[in-house]
PDB file of C-alpha atoms in Angstrom:
ATOM      1  CA  ASP A 799      -0.424  -0.143  -0.371  1.00  0.00           C
ATOM      2  CA  VAL A 800       1.426   2.845  -1.433  1.00  0.00           C
ATOM      3  CA  SER A 801      -0.102   6.102   1.402  1.00  0.00           C
ATOM      4  CA  ALA A 802       1.181   3.458   3.764  1.00  0.00           C
ATOM      5  CA  SER A 803       5.288   4.495   2.562  1.00  0.00           C
ATOM      6  CA  LEU A 804       6.780   6.966   3.859  1.00  0.00           C
ATOM      7  CA  GLY A 805       8.739   9.291   1.602  1.00  0.00           C
ATOM      8  CA  PRO A 806       8.273  11.091  -1.761  1.00  0.00           C
ATOM      9  CA  ALA A 807       5.044  10.394  -4.076  1.00  0.00           C
ATOM     10  CA  GLU A 808       5.540   8.335  -6.524  1.00  0.00           C
ATOM     11  CA  THR A 809       5.134  11.240  -8.686  1.00  0.00           C
ATOM     12  CA  LEU A 810       8.815  13.440  -7.682  1.00  0.00           C
ATOM     13  CA  PRO A 811      11.696  12.808  -9.413  1.00  0.00           C
ATOM     14  CA  SER A 812      14.093  10.741  -8.025  1.00  0.00           C
ATOM     15  CA  ASN A 813      16.506  13.111  -7.793  1.00  0.00           C
ATOM     16  CA  PRO A 814      14.599  16.457  -7.185  1.00  0.00           C
ATOM     17  CA  THR A 815      17.591  18.250  -6.038  1.00  0.00           C
ATOM     18  CA  SER A 816      18.457  21.439  -8.442  1.00  0.00           C
ATOM     19  CA  THR A 817      19.669  25.104  -8.648  1.00  0.00           C
ATOM     20  CA  VAL A 818      17.514  27.971  -9.321  1.00  0.00           C
ATOM     21  CA  VAL A 819      19.322  30.421  -8.342  1.00  0.00           C
ATOM     22  CA  THR A 820      23.242  31.429  -7.476  1.00  0.00           C
ATOM     23  CA  PRO A 821      23.032  34.835  -5.699  1.00  0.00           C
ATOM     24  CA  PRO A 822      25.835  37.187  -6.153  1.00  0.00           C
ATOM     25  CA  GLY A 823      28.085  36.604  -2.592  1.00  0.00           C
ATOM     26  CA  GLY A 824      25.807  33.918  -2.060  1.00  0.00           C
ATOM     27  CA  VAL A 825      23.207  33.123   0.811  1.00  0.00           C
ATOM     28  CA  THR A 826      22.537  34.559   4.375  1.00  0.00           C
ATOM     29  CA  THR A 827      18.345  33.579   4.566  1.00  0.00           C
ATOM     30  CA  PHE A 828      15.896  33.020   1.883  1.00  0.00           C
ATOM     31  CA  ALA A 829      12.770  32.507   2.385  1.00  0.00           C
ATOM     32  CA  ALA A 830       9.620  31.242  -0.978  1.00  0.00           C
ATOM     33  CA  SER A 831       6.183  31.380  -1.592  1.00  0.00           C
ATOM     34  CA  SER A 832       4.074  30.277  -4.573  1.00  0.00           C
ATOM     35  CA  SER A 833       5.351  32.949  -6.273  1.00  0.00           C
ATOM     36  CA  GLY A 834       8.854  33.424  -5.512  1.00  0.00           C
ATOM     37  CA  ILE A 835      12.400  33.069  -4.228  1.00  0.00           C
ATOM     38  CA  TYR A 836      13.443  35.570  -1.849  1.00  0.00           C
ATOM     39  CA  VAL A 837      17.274  35.846  -0.542  1.00  0.00           C
ATOM     40  CA  ASN A 838      18.934  37.662   1.045  1.00  0.00           C
ATOM     41  CA  THR A 839      22.655  37.924   0.617  1.00  0.00           C
ATOM     42  CA  GLY A 840      23.473  40.770   3.160  1.00  0.00           C
ATOM     43  CA  THR A 841      24.187  43.183   1.654  1.00  0.00           C
ATOM     44  CA  GLN A 842      20.842  43.114  -0.277  1.00  0.00           C
ATOM     45  CA  LEU A 843      17.939  41.653  -1.221  1.00  0.00           C
ATOM     46  CA  ILE A 844      17.200  39.883  -4.253  1.00  0.00           C
ATOM     47  CA  THR A 845      13.949  38.821  -5.790  1.00  0.00           C
ATOM     48  CA  TYR A 846      13.388  35.398  -7.903  1.00  0.00           C
ATOM     49  CA  ASN A 847      10.524  34.466  -9.737  1.00  0.00           C
ATOM     50  CA  LEU A 848       9.812  30.492  -9.588  1.00  0.00           C
ATOM     51  CA  SER A 849      12.022  29.713 -12.954  1.00  0.00           C
ATOM     52  CA  GLY A 850      14.690  31.478 -11.636  1.00  0.00           C
ATOM     53  CA  GLY A 851      14.961  35.181 -12.954  1.00  0.00           C
ATOM     54  CA  GLN A 852      15.856  38.521 -10.766  1.00  0.00           C
ATOM     55  CA  ILE A 853      12.231  40.303 -10.432  1.00  0.00           C
ATOM     56  CA  GLY A 854      13.781  42.741  -8.399  1.00  0.00           C
ATOM     57  CA  SER A 855      16.012  44.189  -5.891  1.00  0.00           C
ATOM     58  CA  PHE A 856      17.028  46.099  -3.164  1.00  0.00           C
ATOM     59  CA  SER A 857      20.251  46.949  -0.818  1.00  0.00           C
ATOM     60  CA  LEU A 858      19.630  45.924   3.204  1.00  0.00           C
ATOM     61  CA  PRO A 859      21.435  48.080   5.867  1.00  0.00           C
ATOM     62  CA  SER A 860      23.618  47.125   7.226  1.00  0.00           C
ATOM     63  CA  ALA A 861      21.832  45.397  10.614  1.00  0.00           C
ATOM     64  CA  PHE A 862      20.809  42.172   7.973  1.00  0.00           C
ATOM     65  CA  THR A 863      24.660  40.810   7.880  1.00  0.00           C
ATOM     66  CA  GLY A 864      25.152  37.806   8.424  1.00  0.00           C
ATOM     67  CA  ALA A 865      26.891  38.307  11.165  1.00  0.00           C
ATOM     68  CA  ASN A 866      23.377  40.192  13.308  1.00  0.00           C
ATOM     69  CA  GLU A 867      21.310  37.111  13.346  1.00  0.00           C
ATOM     70  CA  PRO A 868      19.283  38.227  10.268  1.00  0.00           C
ATOM     71  CA  SER A 869      15.893  36.354  10.253  1.00  0.00           C
ATOM     72  CA  THR A 870      14.567  34.155   7.564  1.00  0.00           C
ATOM     73  CA  PRO A 871      12.543  36.668   5.426  1.00  0.00           C
ATOM     74  CA  VAL A 872       8.394  36.545   5.901  1.00  0.00           C
ATOM     75  CA  ILE A 873       6.672  38.097   2.810  1.00  0.00           C
ATOM     76  CA  ASP A 874       2.928  38.875   2.900  1.00  0.00           C
ATOM     77  CA  SER A 875       0.007  38.415   0.279  1.00  0.00           C
ATOM     78  CA  SER A 876       0.867  41.889  -1.084  1.00  0.00           C
ATOM     79  CA  GLY A 877       4.127  41.093  -1.895  1.00  0.00           C
ATOM     80  CA  ASN A 878       5.780  43.511   1.225  1.00  0.00           C
ATOM     81  CA  ILE A 879       9.252  41.910   2.701  1.00  0.00           C
ATOM     82  CA  TYR A 880       9.534  41.436   6.580  1.00  0.00           C
ATOM     83  CA  LEU A 881      12.944  41.082   7.805  1.00  0.00           C
ATOM     84  CA  ALA A 882      14.404  41.070  12.058  1.00  0.00           C
ATOM     85  CA  ALA A 883      18.119  40.950  13.069  1.00  0.00           C
ATOM     86  CA  TYR A 884      18.928  39.710  16.634  1.00  0.00           C
ATOM     87  CA  TYR A 885      22.058  42.024  17.372  1.00  0.00           C
ATOM     88  CA  SER A 886      20.693  44.952  15.692  1.00  0.00           C
ATOM     89  CA  ARG A 887      17.134  44.516  17.707  1.00  0.00           C
ATOM     90  CA  VAL A 888      14.627  45.638  15.194  1.00  0.00           C
ATOM     91  CA  VAL A 889      11.997  44.251  13.013  1.00  0.00           C
ATOM     92  CA  ASP A 890      11.714  46.015   9.383  1.00  0.00           C
ATOM     93  CA  LYS A 891       9.207  45.785   6.508  1.00  0.00           C
ATOM     94  CA  TYR A 892       9.412  46.507   3.992  1.00  0.00           C
ATOM     95  CA  SER A 893       7.684  46.838  -0.080  1.00  0.00           C
ATOM     96  CA  PRO A 894       8.211  45.005  -3.168  1.00  0.00           C
ATOM     97  CA  THR A 895      10.452  47.501  -4.472  1.00  0.00           C
ATOM     98  CA  GLY A 896      12.156  48.134  -1.699  1.00  0.00           C
ATOM     99  CA  GLN A 897      10.877  51.487   0.072  1.00  0.00           C
ATOM    100  CA  LEU A 898      11.236  51.040   3.929  1.00  0.00           C
ATOM    101  CA  LEU A 899       7.417  51.428   5.503  1.00  0.00           C
ATOM    102  CA  TRP A 900       8.548  50.651   9.330  1.00  0.00           C
ATOM    103  CA  SER A 901      10.928  49.457  11.739  1.00  0.00           C
ATOM    104  CA  VAL A 902      10.377  48.890  14.811  1.00  0.00           C
ATOM    105  CA  ASP A 903      12.001  48.056  17.988  1.00  0.00           C
ATOM    106  CA  PRO A 904       9.746  45.151  19.325  1.00  0.00           C
ATOM    107  CA  SER A 905       8.896  44.795  22.977  1.00  0.00           C
ATOM    108  CA  SER A 906      12.749  46.218  24.027  1.00  0.00           C
ATOM    109  CA  GLY A 907      13.952  43.220  22.877  1.00  0.00           C
ATOM    110  CA  HIS A 908      16.478  40.844  20.460  1.00  0.00           C
ATOM    111  CA  PRO A 909      14.258  39.124  17.674  1.00  0.00           C
ATOM    112  CA  THR A 910      15.224  35.007  17.407  1.00  0.00           C
ATOM    113  CA  GLY A 911      12.518  34.590  14.828  1.00  0.00           C
ATOM    114  CA  ILE A 912       9.553  36.313  12.544  1.00  0.00           C
ATOM    115  CA  PHE A 913       6.491  34.566  11.290  1.00  0.00           C
ATOM    116  CA  ALA A 914       2.952  35.202   9.732  1.00  0.00           C
ATOM    117  CA  VAL A 915      -0.111  34.473  11.729  1.00  0.00           C
ATOM    118  CA  GLY A 916      -2.995  34.592   9.721  1.00  0.00           C
ATOM    119  CA  SER A 917      -2.915  35.333   5.708  1.00  0.00           C
ATOM    120  CA  GLY A 918      -4.753  38.143   3.418  1.00  0.00           C
ATOM    121  CA  SER A 919      -6.064  40.610   5.168  1.00  0.00           C
ATOM    122  CA  ASN A 920      -5.911  38.902   8.688  1.00  0.00           C
ATOM    123  CA  PHE A 921      -2.463  38.744   7.908  1.00  0.00           C
ATOM    124  CA  GLN A 922       0.382  40.278  10.758  1.00  0.00           C
ATOM    125  CA  LEU A 923       3.532  39.745  12.423  1.00  0.00           C
ATOM    126  CA  ALA A 924       5.095  37.532  14.569  1.00  0.00           C
ATOM    127  CA  VAL A 925       8.032  38.727  16.130  1.00  0.00           C
ATOM    128  CA  SER A 926       9.699  35.729  18.960  1.00  0.00           C
ATOM    129  CA  VAL A 927      12.172  37.666  21.241  1.00  0.00           C
ATOM    130  CA  VAL A 928      14.559  36.417  23.397  1.00  0.00           C
ATOM    131  CA  GLU A 929      13.794  39.070  26.318  1.00  0.00           C
ATOM    132  CA  SER A 930       9.645  36.771  26.407  1.00  0.00           C
ATOM    133  CA  THR A 931       9.807  33.118  26.028  1.00  0.00           C
ATOM    134  CA  SER A 932       6.865  32.261  27.348  1.00  0.00           C
ATOM    135  CA  GLY A 933       5.153  33.716  23.026  1.00  0.00           C
ATOM    136  CA  SER A 934       5.866  35.653  20.514  1.00  0.00           C
ATOM    137  CA  VAL A 935       4.490  39.559  19.701  1.00  0.00           C
ATOM    138  CA  VAL A 936       2.099  40.727  17.427  1.00  0.00           C
ATOM    139  CA  LEU A 937       2.823  43.204  15.105  1.00  0.00           C
ATOM    140  CA  ASN A 938       0.281  45.312  13.686  1.00  0.00           C
ATOM    141  CA  ALA A 939       1.262  44.547   9.834  1.00  0.00           C
ATOM    142  CA  SER A 940       0.340  48.525   8.630  1.00  0.00           C
ATOM    143  CA  THR A 941       1.705  50.080  11.386  1.00  0.00           C
ATOM    144  CA  GLY A 942       4.707  48.006  12.920  1.00  0.00           C
ATOM    145  CA  ALA A 943       2.960  48.724  16.646  1.00  0.00           C
ATOM    146  CA  VAL A 944       2.200  45.372  19.182  1.00  0.00           C
ATOM    147  CA  SER A 945      -1.687  44.326  18.828  1.00  0.00           C
ATOM    148  CA  GLY A 946      -1.145  41.658  20.491  1.00  0.00           C
ATOM    149  CA  SER A 947       0.696  38.025  21.461  1.00  0.00           C
ATOM    150  CA  PHE A 948       0.738  34.472  19.820  1.00  0.00           C
ATOM    151  CA  PRO A 949       1.485  31.485  22.214  1.00  0.00           C
ATOM    152  CA  LEU A 950       3.908  30.147  20.719  1.00  0.00           C
ATOM    153  CA  PHE A 951       8.048  31.205  20.421  1.00  0.00           C
ATOM    154  CA  ASP A 952      10.727  31.000  17.601  1.00  0.00           C
ATOM    155  CA  ASN A 953      14.192  30.040  19.160  1.00  0.00           C
ATOM    156  CA  PHE A 954      16.595  30.945  15.771  1.00  0.00           C
ATOM    157  CA  ASP A 955      14.007  27.542  15.175  1.00  0.00           C
ATOM    158  CA  ASN A 956      12.499  26.396  11.257  1.00  0.00           C
ATOM    159  CA  LEU A 957       8.666  28.092  11.258  1.00  0.00           C
ATOM    160  CA  THR A 958       6.197  27.265   8.169  1.00  0.00           C
ATOM    161  CA  GLN A 959       2.645  28.048   7.609  1.00  0.00           C
ATOM    162  CA  GLU A 960       0.955  25.686   6.241  1.00  0.00           C
ATOM    163  CA  ALA A 961      -1.939  26.517   3.792  1.00  0.00           C
ATOM    164  CA  ASN A 962      -4.653  25.021   6.029  1.00  0.00           C
ATOM    165  CA  GLY A 963      -3.719  27.586   8.277  1.00  0.00           C
ATOM    166  CA  ASP A 964      -1.971  25.560  11.036  1.00  0.00           C
ATOM    167  CA  TYR A 965       2.992  26.032  11.400  1.00  0.00           C
ATOM    168  CA  LEU A 966       5.635  23.752  11.050  1.00  0.00           C
ATOM    169  CA  PHE A 967       7.034  23.941  13.951  1.00  0.00           C
ATOM    170  CA  SER A 968      11.158  22.040  13.906  1.00  0.00           C
ATOM    171  CA  ASN A 969      13.003  22.129  17.431  1.00  0.00           C
ATOM    172  CA  ASN A 970      14.972  20.305  19.230  1.00  0.00           C
ATOM    173  CA  GLY A 971      14.362  17.212  17.616  1.00  0.00           C
ATOM    174  CA  SER A 972      11.052  17.197  17.179  1.00  0.00           C
ATOM    175  CA  ILE A 973       8.222  18.448  14.561  1.00  0.00           C
ATOM    176  CA  LYS A 974       5.276  19.911  15.772  1.00  0.00           C
ATOM    177  CA  THR A 975       2.013  20.369  14.011  1.00  0.00           C
ATOM    178  CA  ILE A 976       0.319  23.579  15.589  1.00  0.00           C
ATOM    179  CA  SER A 977      -3.219  24.874  15.349  1.00  0.00           C
ATOM    180  CA  PRO A 978      -3.523  28.924  14.829  1.00  0.00           C
ATOM    181  CA  THR A 979      -4.393  28.990  18.170  1.00  0.00           C
ATOM    182  CA  GLY A 980      -1.090  27.686  19.195  1.00  0.00           C
ATOM    183  CA  SER A 981      -2.548  24.130  20.182  1.00  0.00           C
ATOM    184  CA  VAL A 982       0.518  21.590  19.418  1.00  0.00           C
ATOM    185  CA  LEU A 983      -2.353  19.218  16.983  1.00  0.00           C
ATOM    186  CA  SER A 984       0.771  16.864  16.699  1.00  0.00           C
ATOM    187  CA  SER A 985       4.264  15.902  17.577  1.00  0.00           C
ATOM    188  CA  PHE A 986       7.203  13.808  15.698  1.00  0.00           C
ATOM    189  CA  GLY A 987      10.963  12.735  17.508  1.00  0.00           C
ATOM    190  CA  SER A 988      12.380  13.665  20.168  1.00  0.00           C
ATOM    191  CA  SER A 989      12.100  16.289  21.911  1.00  0.00           C
ATOM    192  CA  HIS A 990      15.773  15.704  23.730  1.00  0.00           C
ATOM    193  CA  ILE A 991      18.321  15.837  20.671  1.00  0.00           C
ATOM    194  CA  LYS A 992      19.872  19.526  20.164  1.00  0.00           C
TER     195      LYS A 992
END
């Protein structure tokens, strides 16, 4: 029974790895969406289409160099780009063309991760700061002002939102599925590996 096996679906190529883009200057962090690839090279943010063609780029301030522990970019449905940096203590929102729309120091803290809460017109940005590990602050996407909280703390781990709104959260050797309200729906792996 194919549905009971663990591994790639039969329709995937046997070796699905390929190079889509090779940004000049390398990759500090990146994100992919259903419409593009967003690469922070440490000096600029380059946007590519899913075929690897460059759409645009803009220079980044020194706050987002690799030594400042920049976050993975978060992209909203309008193509706006959100970046955070731990040592720079900053979260910035950029337009798709690179215009700085706002810059905040969330809760006077060091951001360890940013992630989307909601989508479309309900999009908000969650920011985890090391000074408050019980959850994340939620920023209003229009103003950058703190508008609430979310019961998940992202400590430089891997977090992605699925199409149904659930989150896949990888940390300490385990993967958890977390609901949009912060409840753990499932867990796989060991929670004692670092």
